[in-house]
Short mmCIF file of C-alpha atoms in Angstrom, two decimals:
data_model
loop_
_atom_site.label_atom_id
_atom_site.label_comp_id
_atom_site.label_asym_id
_atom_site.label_seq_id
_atom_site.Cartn_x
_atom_site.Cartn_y
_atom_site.Cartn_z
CA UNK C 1 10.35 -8.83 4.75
CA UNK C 2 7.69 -6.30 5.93
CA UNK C 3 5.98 -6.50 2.11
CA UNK C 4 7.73 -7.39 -1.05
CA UNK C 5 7.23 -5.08 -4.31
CA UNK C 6 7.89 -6.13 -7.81
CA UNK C 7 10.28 -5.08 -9.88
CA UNK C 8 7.81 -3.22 -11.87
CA UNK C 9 6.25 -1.36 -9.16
CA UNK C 10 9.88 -0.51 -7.66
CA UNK C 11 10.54 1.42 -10.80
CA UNK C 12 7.83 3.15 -11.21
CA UNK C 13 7.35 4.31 -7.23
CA UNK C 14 11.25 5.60 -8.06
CA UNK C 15 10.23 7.52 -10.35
CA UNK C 16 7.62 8.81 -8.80
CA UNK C 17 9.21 9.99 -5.91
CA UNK C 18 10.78 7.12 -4.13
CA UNK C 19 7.98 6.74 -1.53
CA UNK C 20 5.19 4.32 -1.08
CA UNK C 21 2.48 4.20 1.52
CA UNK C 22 0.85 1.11 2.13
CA UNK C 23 -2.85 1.74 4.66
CA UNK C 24 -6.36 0.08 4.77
CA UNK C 25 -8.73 1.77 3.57
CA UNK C 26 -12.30 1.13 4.12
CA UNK C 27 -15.20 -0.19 1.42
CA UNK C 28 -18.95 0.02 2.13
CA UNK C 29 -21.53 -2.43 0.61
CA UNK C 30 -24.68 -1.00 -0.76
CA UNK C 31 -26.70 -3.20 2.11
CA UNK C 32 -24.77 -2.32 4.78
CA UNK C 33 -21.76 -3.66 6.07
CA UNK C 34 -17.76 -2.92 4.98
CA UNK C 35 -14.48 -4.30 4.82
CA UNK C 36 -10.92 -2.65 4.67
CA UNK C 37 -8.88 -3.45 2.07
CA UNK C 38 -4.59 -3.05 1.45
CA UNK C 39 -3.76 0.22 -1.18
CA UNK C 40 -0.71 0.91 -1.88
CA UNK C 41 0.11 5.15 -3.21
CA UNK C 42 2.93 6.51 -4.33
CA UNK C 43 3.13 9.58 -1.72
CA UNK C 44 3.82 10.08 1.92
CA UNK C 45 0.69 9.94 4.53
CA UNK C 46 -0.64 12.95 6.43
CA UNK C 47 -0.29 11.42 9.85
CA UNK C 48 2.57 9.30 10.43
CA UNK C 49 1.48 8.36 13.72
CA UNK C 50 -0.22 5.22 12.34
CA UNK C 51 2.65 4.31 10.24
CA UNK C 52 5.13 2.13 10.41
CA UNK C 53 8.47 3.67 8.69
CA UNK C 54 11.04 1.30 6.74
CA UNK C 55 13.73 1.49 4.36
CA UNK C 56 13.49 -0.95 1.35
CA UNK C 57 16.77 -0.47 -0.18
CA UNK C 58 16.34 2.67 -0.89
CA UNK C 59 12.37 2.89 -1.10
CA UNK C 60 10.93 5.21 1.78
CA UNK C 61 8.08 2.74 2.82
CA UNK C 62 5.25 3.45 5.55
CA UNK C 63 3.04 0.58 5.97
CA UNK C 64 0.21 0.36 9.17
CA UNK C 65 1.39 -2.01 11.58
CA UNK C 66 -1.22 -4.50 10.35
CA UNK C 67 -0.27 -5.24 7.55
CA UNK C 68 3.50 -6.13 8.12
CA UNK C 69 4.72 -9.76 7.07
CA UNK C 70 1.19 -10.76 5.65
CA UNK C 71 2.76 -12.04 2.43
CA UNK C 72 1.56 -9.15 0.68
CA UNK C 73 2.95 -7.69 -2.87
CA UNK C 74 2.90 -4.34 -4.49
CA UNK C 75 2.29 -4.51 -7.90
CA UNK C 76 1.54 -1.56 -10.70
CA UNK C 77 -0.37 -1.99 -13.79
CA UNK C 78 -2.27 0.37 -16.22
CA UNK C 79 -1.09 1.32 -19.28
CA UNK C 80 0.90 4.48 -20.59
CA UNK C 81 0.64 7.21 -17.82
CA UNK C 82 -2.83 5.68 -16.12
CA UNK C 83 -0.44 3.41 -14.61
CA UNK C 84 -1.48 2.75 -10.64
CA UNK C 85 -0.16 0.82 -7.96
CA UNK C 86 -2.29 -2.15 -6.17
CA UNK C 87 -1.95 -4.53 -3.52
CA UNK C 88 -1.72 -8.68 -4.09
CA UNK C 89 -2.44 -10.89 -1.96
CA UNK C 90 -4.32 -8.43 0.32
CA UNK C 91 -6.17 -9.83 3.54
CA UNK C 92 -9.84 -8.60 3.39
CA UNK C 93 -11.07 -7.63 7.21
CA UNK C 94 -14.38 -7.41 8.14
CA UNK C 95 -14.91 -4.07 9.86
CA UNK C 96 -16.11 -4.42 13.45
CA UNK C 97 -18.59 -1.34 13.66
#
């Protein structure tokens, strides 16, 4: 499986749209220095050149290529209607610069 989502997170990116987006994104350090890290959003990317597209029974999923079959689970948490979606298990890559 390209990335496994919990139950949880499966209903609330349904009803929210039905799509999920799964990228790096990068994080700089206050010395220097960054890393990219897995998000997961709830919307479809502006360039889907970079993206993998899958169907998860029924989910529209784009992931980047790197992070397919890394063991990696969507989650959501928050409470009410702050509730966000987050990445487990997420790989953190030094960026080469």
């Amino acid at each position: 499986m390209a990335i496994a989502i919990s139950d949880n997170a499966r209903s609330w990116i349904e009803r929210n749209g039905g799509v999920l987006t799964v990228r790096l994104s990068s994080r700089h350090g206050c010395c220097g220095g960054g890393v990219d890290i897995a998000v997961a959003e709830a919307r479809t990317p502006s360039d889907l050149k970079h993206y993998r597209e899958l169907d998860l029974d029924g989910l529209k999923l784009f992931i980047a290529p790197a992070l397919i079959d890394q063991g990696l689970v969507v989650e959501v948490e928050g409470l009410l209607g702050l509730k966000h979606l987050f990445v487990d298990g997420a790989p953190i890559a030094r960026r080469r610069d």
